[in-house]
Structures are given as C-alpha cells and as structure tokens.
Short mmCIF file of C-alpha atoms in Angstrom, two decimals:
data_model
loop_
_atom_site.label_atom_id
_atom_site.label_comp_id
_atom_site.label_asym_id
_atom_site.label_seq_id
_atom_site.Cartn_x
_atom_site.Cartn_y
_atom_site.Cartn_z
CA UNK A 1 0.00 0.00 0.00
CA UNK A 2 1.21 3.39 -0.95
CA UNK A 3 0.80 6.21 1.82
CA UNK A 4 0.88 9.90 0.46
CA UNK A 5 1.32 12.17 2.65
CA UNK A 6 0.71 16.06 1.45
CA UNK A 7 3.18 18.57 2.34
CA UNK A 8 1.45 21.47 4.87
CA UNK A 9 3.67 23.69 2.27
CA UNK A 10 1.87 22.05 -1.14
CA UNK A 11 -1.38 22.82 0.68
CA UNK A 12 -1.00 26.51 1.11
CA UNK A 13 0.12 26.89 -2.67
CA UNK A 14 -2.84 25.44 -3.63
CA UNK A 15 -4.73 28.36 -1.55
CA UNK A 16 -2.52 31.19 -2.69
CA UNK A 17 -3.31 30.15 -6.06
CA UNK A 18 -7.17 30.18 -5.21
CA UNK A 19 -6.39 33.13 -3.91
CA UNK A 20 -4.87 34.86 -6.53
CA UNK A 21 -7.55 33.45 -8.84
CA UNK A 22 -10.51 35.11 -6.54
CA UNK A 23 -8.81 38.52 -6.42
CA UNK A 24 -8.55 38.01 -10.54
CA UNK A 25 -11.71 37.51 -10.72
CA UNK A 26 -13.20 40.23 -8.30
CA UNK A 27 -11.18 42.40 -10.51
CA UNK A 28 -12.33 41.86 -13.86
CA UNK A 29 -15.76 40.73 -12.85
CA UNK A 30 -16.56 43.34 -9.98
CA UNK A 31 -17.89 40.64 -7.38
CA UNK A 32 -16.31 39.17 -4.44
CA UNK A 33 -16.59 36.06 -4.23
CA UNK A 34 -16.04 33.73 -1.03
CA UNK A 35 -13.39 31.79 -0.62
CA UNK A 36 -14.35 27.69 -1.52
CA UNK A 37 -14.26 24.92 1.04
CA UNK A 38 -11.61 22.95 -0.49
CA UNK A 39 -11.50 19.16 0.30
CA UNK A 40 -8.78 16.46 -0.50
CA UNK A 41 -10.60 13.43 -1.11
CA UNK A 42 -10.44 12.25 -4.81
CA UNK A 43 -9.35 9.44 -5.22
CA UNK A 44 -10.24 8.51 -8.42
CA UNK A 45 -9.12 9.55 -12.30
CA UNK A 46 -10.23 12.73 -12.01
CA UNK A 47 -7.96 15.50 -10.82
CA UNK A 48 -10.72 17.73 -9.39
CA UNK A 49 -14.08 18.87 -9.99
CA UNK A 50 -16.19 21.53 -8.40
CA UNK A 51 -19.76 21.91 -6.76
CA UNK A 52 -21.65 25.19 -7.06
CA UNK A 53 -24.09 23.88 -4.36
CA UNK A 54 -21.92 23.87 -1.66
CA UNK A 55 -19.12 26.28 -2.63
CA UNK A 56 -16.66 23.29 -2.96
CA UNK A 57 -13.91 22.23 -4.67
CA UNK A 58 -12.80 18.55 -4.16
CA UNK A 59 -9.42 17.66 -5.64
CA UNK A 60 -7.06 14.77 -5.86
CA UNK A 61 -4.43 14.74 -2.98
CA UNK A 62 -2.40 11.80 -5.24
CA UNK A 63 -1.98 13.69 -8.02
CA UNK A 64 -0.98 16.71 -6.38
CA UNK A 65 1.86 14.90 -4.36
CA UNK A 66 3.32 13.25 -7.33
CA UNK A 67 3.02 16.59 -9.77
CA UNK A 68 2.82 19.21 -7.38
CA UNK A 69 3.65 22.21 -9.86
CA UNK A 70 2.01 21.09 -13.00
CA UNK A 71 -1.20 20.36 -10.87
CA UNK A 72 -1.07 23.54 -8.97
CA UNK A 73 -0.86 25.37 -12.36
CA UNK A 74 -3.46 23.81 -13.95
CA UNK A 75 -6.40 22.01 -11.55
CA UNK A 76 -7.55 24.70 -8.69
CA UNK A 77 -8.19 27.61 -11.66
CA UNK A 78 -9.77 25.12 -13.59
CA UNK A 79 -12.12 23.82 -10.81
CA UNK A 80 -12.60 27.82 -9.64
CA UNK A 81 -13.29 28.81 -12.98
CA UNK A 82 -16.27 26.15 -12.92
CA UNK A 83 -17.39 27.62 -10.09
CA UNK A 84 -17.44 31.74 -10.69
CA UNK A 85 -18.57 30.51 -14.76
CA UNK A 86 -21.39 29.17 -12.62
CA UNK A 87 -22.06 32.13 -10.21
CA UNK A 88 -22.02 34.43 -13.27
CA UNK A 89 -24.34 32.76 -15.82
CA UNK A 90 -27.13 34.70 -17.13
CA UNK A 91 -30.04 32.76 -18.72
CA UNK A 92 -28.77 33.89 -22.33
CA UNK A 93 -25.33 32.15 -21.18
CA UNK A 94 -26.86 29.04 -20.22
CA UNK A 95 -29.18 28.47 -23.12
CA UNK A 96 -25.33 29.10 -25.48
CA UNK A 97 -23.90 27.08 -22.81
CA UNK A 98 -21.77 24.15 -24.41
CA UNK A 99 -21.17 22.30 -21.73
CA UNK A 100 -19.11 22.25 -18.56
CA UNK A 101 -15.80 23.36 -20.29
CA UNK A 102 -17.48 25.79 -22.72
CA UNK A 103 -16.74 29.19 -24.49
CA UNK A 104 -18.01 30.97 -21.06
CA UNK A 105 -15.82 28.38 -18.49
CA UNK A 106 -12.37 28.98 -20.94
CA UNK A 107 -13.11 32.41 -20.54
CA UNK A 108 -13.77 32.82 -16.74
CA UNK A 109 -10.63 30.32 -16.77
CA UNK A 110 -8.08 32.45 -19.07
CA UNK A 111 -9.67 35.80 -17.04
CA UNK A 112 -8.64 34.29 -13.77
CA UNK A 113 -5.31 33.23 -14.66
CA UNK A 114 -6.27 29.50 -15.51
CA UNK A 115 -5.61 27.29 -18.18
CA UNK A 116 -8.30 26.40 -19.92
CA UNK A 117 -7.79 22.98 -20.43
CA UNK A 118 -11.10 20.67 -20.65
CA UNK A 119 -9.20 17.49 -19.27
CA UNK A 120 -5.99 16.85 -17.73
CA UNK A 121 -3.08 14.70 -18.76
CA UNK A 122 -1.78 13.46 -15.21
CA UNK A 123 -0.41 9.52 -15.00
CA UNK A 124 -3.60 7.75 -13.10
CA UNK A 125 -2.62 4.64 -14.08
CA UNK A 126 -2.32 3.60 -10.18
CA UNK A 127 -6.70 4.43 -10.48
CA UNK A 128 -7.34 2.45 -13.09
CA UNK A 129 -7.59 -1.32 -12.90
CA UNK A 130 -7.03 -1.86 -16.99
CA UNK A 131 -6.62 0.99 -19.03
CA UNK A 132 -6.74 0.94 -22.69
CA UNK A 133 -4.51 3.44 -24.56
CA UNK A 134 -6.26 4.93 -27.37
CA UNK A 135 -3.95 7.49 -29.41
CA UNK A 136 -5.02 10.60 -32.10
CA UNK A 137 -4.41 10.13 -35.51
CA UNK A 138 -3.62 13.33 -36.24
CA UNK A 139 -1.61 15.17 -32.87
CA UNK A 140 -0.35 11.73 -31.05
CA UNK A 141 -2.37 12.53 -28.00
CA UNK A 142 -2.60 9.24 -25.78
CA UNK A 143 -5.96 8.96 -23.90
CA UNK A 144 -6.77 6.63 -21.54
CA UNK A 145 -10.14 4.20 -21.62
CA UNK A 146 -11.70 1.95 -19.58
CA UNK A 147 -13.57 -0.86 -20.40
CA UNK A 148 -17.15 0.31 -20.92
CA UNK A 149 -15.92 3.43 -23.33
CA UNK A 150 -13.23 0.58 -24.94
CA UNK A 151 -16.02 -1.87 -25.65
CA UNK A 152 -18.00 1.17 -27.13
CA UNK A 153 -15.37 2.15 -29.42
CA UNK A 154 -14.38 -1.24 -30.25
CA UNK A 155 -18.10 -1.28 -31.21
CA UNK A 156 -18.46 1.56 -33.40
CA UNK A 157 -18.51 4.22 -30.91
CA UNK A 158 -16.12 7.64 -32.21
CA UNK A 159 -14.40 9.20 -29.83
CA UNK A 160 -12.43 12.19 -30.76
CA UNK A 161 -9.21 13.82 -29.18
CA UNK A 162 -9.66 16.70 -26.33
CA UNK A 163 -6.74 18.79 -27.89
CA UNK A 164 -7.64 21.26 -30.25
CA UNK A 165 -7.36 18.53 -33.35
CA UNK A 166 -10.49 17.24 -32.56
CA UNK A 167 -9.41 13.76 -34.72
CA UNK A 168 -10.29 10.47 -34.27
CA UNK A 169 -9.29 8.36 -31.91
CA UNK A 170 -7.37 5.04 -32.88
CA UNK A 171 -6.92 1.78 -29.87
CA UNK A 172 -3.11 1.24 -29.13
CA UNK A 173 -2.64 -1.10 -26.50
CA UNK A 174 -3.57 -1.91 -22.62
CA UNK A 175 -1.64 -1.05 -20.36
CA UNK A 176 -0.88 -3.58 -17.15
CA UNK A 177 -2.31 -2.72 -14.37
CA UNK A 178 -0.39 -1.74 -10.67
CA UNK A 179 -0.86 -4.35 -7.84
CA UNK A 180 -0.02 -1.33 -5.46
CA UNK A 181 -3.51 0.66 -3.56
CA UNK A 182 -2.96 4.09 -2.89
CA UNK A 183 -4.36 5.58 0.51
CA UNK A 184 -4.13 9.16 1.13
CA UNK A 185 -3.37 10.85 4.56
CA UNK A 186 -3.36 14.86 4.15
CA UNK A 187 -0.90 17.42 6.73
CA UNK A 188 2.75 16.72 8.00
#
C-alpha cells in the first residue's frame, strides 16, 4: 500500500493560487466572491471537480503529491473557474452554454489566470484497474479508456481527441495494471 502524505507547504500553494484566482476575478468581474471549502478526497481519475451547491472544490491529494507544480498550475483555476462561470451565468449564457468546459468556463478560466484545459493529462494509471490506450491520428495525443468506453469504441462508438485537433481516436494497447492501492493521509 502506498501512503501519500501532502506537504502542509503544497497545501497553502494550492490556496494562494485560489487566492490569486478570486482577487482576478473580483477584478475583472466586480464581485467578491467567497473563498471555496476545499477538500482532498479524490481518489479517483479525475484531478478535481467543483460543486456550485456547496461552494466546494474537491481535488485529488495523489496527483498533487506526485506533480505538485504542474497540478497547482493547472487544476484549482480550472475547478474555480467552474465555479465563478457558474455564479455568473445569465439565462442567455446558459441556453449558449456548451457544456461544462465551454466558451463561457475557458473564458472565466483564461480571465482568472487558468488554463483552460477541458481534461488533464496526469499519470492515473495507479486508479485504473485496466486501461486501454487509445492514441489521435492526427496530434499523437494518448488517452486513456476503460472498459465500458473501450467496448463502445471497439463497437463503433467515435471518440475524438480533447486537444484542439479534434481527430479520431485510434486503440493502441492496454496497459498492465499496478498491484499497489494508494491511501491518502493529508498534513505533516
């Protein structure tokens, strides 16, 4: 079993960059808005994700251990921006909206200091229990599947790359999976 312990020091970057991101946002947007609760408890593929309900954003202790300054660049902005997008939607946004990481969300994202980046490209191979690599035809992009959107692609199903390409997706191999669990313990 793998025991991660986060760094105190890796926990307050993560809420000066919230920080920074809030007082971007009050700036350009005229409206202060509170602080999020911000919880480590993903443990999962996903690197984040945010709820509006609850002012919260959740995000994945693991990742941020093993790529502490390419996750602090790119995951709290990205989970804020979902957040203030949210907070600032008119009904004229939200009937243009196109989904979660939409024209609106880049923009909130890029305005706060983000990077607008609809998905990230973190190793969660420890997550997964049998990944299957797909790659893009036309950029090289890898992208990870598991078996219920592999069996859809291997029947029919297109699936196109999240960089800007858009192309189709082609299968490449599977990848073997890690024996190892991960268990996350947050402070030190």
């Amino acid at each position: 079993m793998i025991k991660v312990v986060v760094p105190k020091s890796l926990l307050r970057k993560v809420d000066q960059k919230i920080a920074r991101g809030l007082k971007a946002a009050h700036k350009a947007y005229g409206v202060k808005f509170p602080p999020p609760k911000i919880v480590y408890d993903v443990n999962s593929t996903f690197a984040g994700w945010a709820t509006f309900d609850t002012w919260t954003i959740q995000l994945n202790p693991t990742l941020l251990y093993h790529t502490p300054d390419r996750f602090i660049e790119e995951i709290p902005l990205h989970e804020l921006g979902h957040l203030i997008a949210d907070a600032l939607e008119t009904p004229k946004i939200k009937r243009q909206k196109q989904g979660d990481h939409g024209e609106h969300w880049q923009s909130v994202v890029e305005t706060i200091g983000g990077v607008a980046k609809p998905h990230h490209e973190f190793d969660v191979s420890m997550f997964t229990k049998s990944p299957f690599v797909y790659k893009c035809k036309q950029c090289g992009m890898t992208h990870k599947f598991g078996y219920k959107r592999h069996n859809a692609a291997q029947q029919g199903a297109q699936h196109a790359c999240t960089s800007g390409c858009k192309s189709e997706l082609c299968y490449s191999h599977k990848t073997k999976p890690r024996k190892k669990k991960c268990v996350v313990d947050i402070g030190c």
